[in-house]
Short mmCIF file of C-alpha atoms and ligand atoms in Angstrom, two decimals:
data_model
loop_
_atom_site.label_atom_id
_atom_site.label_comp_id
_atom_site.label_asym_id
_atom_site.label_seq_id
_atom_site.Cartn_x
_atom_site.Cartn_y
_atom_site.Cartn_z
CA UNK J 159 94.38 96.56 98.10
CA UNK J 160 97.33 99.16 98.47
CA UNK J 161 99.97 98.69 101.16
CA UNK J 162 99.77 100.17 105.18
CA UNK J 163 102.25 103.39 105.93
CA UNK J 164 103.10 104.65 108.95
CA UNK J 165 102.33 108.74 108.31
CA UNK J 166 104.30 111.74 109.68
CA UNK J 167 104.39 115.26 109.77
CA UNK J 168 104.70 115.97 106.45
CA UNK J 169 101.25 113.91 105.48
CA UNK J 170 99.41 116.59 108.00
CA UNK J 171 98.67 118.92 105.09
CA UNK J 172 97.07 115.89 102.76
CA UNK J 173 95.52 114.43 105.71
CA UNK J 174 93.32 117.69 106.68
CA UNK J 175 92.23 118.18 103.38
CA UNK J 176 90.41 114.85 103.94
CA UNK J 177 89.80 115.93 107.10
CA UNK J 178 88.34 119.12 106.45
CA UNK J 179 85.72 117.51 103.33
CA UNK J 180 84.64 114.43 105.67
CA UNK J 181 84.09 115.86 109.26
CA UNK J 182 81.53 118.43 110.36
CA UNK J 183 83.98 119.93 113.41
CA UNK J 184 87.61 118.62 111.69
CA UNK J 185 90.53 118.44 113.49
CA UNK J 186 93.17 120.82 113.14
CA UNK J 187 96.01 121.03 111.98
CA UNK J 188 97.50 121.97 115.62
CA UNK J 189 95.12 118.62 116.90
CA UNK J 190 96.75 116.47 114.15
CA UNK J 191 100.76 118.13 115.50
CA UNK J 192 100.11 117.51 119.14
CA UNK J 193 98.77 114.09 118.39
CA UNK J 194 102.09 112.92 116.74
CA UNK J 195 104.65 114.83 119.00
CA UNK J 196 102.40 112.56 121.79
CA UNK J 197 103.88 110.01 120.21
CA UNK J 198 100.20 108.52 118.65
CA UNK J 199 100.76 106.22 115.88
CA UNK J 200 99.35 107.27 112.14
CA UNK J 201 98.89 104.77 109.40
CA UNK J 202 97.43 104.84 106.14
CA UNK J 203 96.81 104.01 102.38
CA UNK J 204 98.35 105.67 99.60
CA UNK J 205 97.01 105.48 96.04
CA UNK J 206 99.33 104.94 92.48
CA UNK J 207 99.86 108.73 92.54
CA UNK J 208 101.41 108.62 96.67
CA UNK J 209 97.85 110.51 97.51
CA UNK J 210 96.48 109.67 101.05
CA UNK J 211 93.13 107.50 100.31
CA UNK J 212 92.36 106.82 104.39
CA UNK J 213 94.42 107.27 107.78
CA UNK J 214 93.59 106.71 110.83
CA UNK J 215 95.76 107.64 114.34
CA UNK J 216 95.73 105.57 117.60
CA UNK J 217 96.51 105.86 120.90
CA UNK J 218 98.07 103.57 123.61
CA UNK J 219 96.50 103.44 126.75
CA UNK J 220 97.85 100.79 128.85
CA UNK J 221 96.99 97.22 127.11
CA UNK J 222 94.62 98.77 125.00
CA UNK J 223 94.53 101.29 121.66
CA UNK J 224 91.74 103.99 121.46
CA UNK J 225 91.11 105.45 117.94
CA UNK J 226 91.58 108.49 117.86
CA UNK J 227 90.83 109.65 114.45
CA UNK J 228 89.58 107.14 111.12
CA UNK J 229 88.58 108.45 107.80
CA UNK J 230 88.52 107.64 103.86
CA UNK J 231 88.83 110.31 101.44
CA UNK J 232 85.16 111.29 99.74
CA UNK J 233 85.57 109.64 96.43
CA UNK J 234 86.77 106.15 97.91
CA UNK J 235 84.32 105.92 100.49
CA UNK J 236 82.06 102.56 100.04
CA UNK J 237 85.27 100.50 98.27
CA UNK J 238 86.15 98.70 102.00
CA UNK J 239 89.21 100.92 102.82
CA UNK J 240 87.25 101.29 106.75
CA UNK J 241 87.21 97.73 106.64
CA UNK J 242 90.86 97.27 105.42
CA UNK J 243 91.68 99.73 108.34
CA UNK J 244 89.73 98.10 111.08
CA UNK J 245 91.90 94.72 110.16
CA UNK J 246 95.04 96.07 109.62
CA UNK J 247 94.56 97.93 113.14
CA UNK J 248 93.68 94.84 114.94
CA UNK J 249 96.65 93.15 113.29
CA UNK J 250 98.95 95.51 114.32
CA UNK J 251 97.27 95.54 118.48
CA UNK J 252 97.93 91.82 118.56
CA UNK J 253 101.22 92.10 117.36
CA UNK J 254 102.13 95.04 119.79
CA UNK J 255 99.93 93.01 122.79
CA UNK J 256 97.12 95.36 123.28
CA UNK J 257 94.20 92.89 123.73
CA UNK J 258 91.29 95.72 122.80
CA UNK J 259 90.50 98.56 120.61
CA UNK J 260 88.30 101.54 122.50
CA UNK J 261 86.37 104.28 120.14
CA UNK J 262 83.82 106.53 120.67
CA UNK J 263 81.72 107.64 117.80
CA UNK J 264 78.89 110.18 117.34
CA UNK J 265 75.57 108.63 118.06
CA UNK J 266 74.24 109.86 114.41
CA UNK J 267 77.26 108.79 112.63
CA UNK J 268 75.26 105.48 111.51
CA UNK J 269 77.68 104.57 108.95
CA UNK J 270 80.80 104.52 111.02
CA UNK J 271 78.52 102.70 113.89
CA UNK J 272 77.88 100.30 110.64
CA UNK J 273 81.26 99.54 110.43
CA UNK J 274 82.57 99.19 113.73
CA UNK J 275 79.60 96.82 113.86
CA UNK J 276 80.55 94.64 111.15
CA UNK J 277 83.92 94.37 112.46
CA UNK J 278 83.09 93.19 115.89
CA UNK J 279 82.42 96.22 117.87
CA UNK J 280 80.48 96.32 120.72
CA UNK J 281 78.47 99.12 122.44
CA UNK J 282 79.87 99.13 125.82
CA UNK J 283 78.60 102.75 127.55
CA UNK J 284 77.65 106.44 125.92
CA UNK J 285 79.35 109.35 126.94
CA UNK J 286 76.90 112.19 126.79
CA UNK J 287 76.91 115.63 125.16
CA UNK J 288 80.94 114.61 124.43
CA UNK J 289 80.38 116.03 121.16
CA UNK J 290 80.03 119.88 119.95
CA UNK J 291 76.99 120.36 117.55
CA UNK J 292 75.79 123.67 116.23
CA UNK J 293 75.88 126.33 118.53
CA UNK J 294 75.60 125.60 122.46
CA UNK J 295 74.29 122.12 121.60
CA UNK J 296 76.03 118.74 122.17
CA UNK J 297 75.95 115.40 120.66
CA UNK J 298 76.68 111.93 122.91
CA UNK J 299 79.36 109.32 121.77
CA UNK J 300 79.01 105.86 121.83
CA UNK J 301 81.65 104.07 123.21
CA UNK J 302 82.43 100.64 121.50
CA UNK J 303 85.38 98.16 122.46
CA UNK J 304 86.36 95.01 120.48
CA UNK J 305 88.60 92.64 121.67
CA UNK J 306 91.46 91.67 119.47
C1 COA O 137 82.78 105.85 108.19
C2 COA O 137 83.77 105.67 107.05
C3 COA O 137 85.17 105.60 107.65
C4 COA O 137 83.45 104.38 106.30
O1 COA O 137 84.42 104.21 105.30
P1 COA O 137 84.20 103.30 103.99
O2 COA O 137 85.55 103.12 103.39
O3 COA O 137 83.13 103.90 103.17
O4 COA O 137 83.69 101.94 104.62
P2 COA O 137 83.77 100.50 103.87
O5 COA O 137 83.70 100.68 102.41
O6 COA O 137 84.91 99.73 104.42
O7 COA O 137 82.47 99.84 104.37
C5 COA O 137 81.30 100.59 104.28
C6 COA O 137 80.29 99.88 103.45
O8 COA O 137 80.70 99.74 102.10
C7 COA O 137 80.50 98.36 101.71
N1 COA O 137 81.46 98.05 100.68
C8 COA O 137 82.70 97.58 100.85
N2 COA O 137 83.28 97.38 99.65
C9 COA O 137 82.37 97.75 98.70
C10 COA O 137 82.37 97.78 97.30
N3 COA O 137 83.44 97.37 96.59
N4 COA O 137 81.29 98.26 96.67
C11 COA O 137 80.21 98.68 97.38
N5 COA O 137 80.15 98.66 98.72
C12 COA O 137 81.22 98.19 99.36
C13 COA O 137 80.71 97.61 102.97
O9 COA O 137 80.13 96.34 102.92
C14 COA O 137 79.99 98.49 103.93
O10 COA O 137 78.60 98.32 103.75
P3 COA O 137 77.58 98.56 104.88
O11 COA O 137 77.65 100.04 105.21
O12 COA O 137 76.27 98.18 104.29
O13 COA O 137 78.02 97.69 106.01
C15 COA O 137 83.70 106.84 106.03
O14 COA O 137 82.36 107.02 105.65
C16 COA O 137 84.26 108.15 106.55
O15 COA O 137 85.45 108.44 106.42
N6 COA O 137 83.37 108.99 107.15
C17 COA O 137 83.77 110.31 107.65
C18 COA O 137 84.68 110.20 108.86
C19 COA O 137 84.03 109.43 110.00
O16 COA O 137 82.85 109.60 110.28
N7 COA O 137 84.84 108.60 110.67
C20 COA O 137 84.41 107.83 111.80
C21 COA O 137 84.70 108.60 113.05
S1 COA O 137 84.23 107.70 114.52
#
């Protein structure tokens, strides 16, 4: 398994392409600038040719990290990289002393809910119609915590 970076800046362009191919409503590239001036924290995994594979950005909040964003590129989805991320993350909240990780994930996103699962998330409340659909309509989140 490749090595953990901290990204910057000048991933944002390799990052939304990923982005763009993965996510029905994407961020942007303006979401992914005001997230790191915030002072977020981006990591992710680079393959032989320095090509971002998966990132994901998080978000202090007190004594715990929300994620805010977590994605694999297309053609390396199903190889454990969400896996690799969820462990690496919750390495890197115990060693910085947050004692959870927050999310909130679209209610039809049953693969990420998979995941999160697997790891050791737990459903702890919904938020409804947080997400845009088509149109006027809106989608809930679940919102899962998992204590590190
Ligand atoms: C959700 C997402 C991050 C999952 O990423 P992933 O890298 O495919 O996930 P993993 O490979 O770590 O694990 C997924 C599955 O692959 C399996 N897997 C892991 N390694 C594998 C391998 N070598 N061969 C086959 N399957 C494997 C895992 O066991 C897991 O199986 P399960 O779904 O039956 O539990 C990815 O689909 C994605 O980026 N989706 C779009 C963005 C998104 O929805 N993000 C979440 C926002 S809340």
């Amino acid at each position: 398994m490749h090595e953990f970076v901290r990204l910057g800046f000048a991933d944002i362009d390799q990052i939304l392409s990923i982005e763009e191919a993965v996510y029905s409503h994407p961020w942007t590239r303006g979401n992914f600038s005001d997230s790191l001036m915030n002072g977020h924290d981006a990591f992710g995994l680079r393959d032989e040719s320095s090509q971002i594979i998966a990132y994901f950005l998080v978000m202090p909040v007190v004594d715990e990290l929300h994620l805010l964003n977590f994605a694999v590129r297309t053609q390396n989805q199903k190889q454990g990289y969400a896996s690799a991320m969820l462990k690496y993350m919750r390495e890197y909240a115990i060693e910085h002393g947050y004692g959870s990780i927050l999310l909130e994930v679209r209610r039809s996103n049953y693969r990420a809910i998979e995941v999160y699962l697997s790891d050791g998330f737990e459903e702890i409340g919904r938020r409804k119609g947080y997400y845009p659909l088509e149109g006027d309509a809106r989608e809930d989140a679940i919102v899962m915590r998992r204590l590190c």
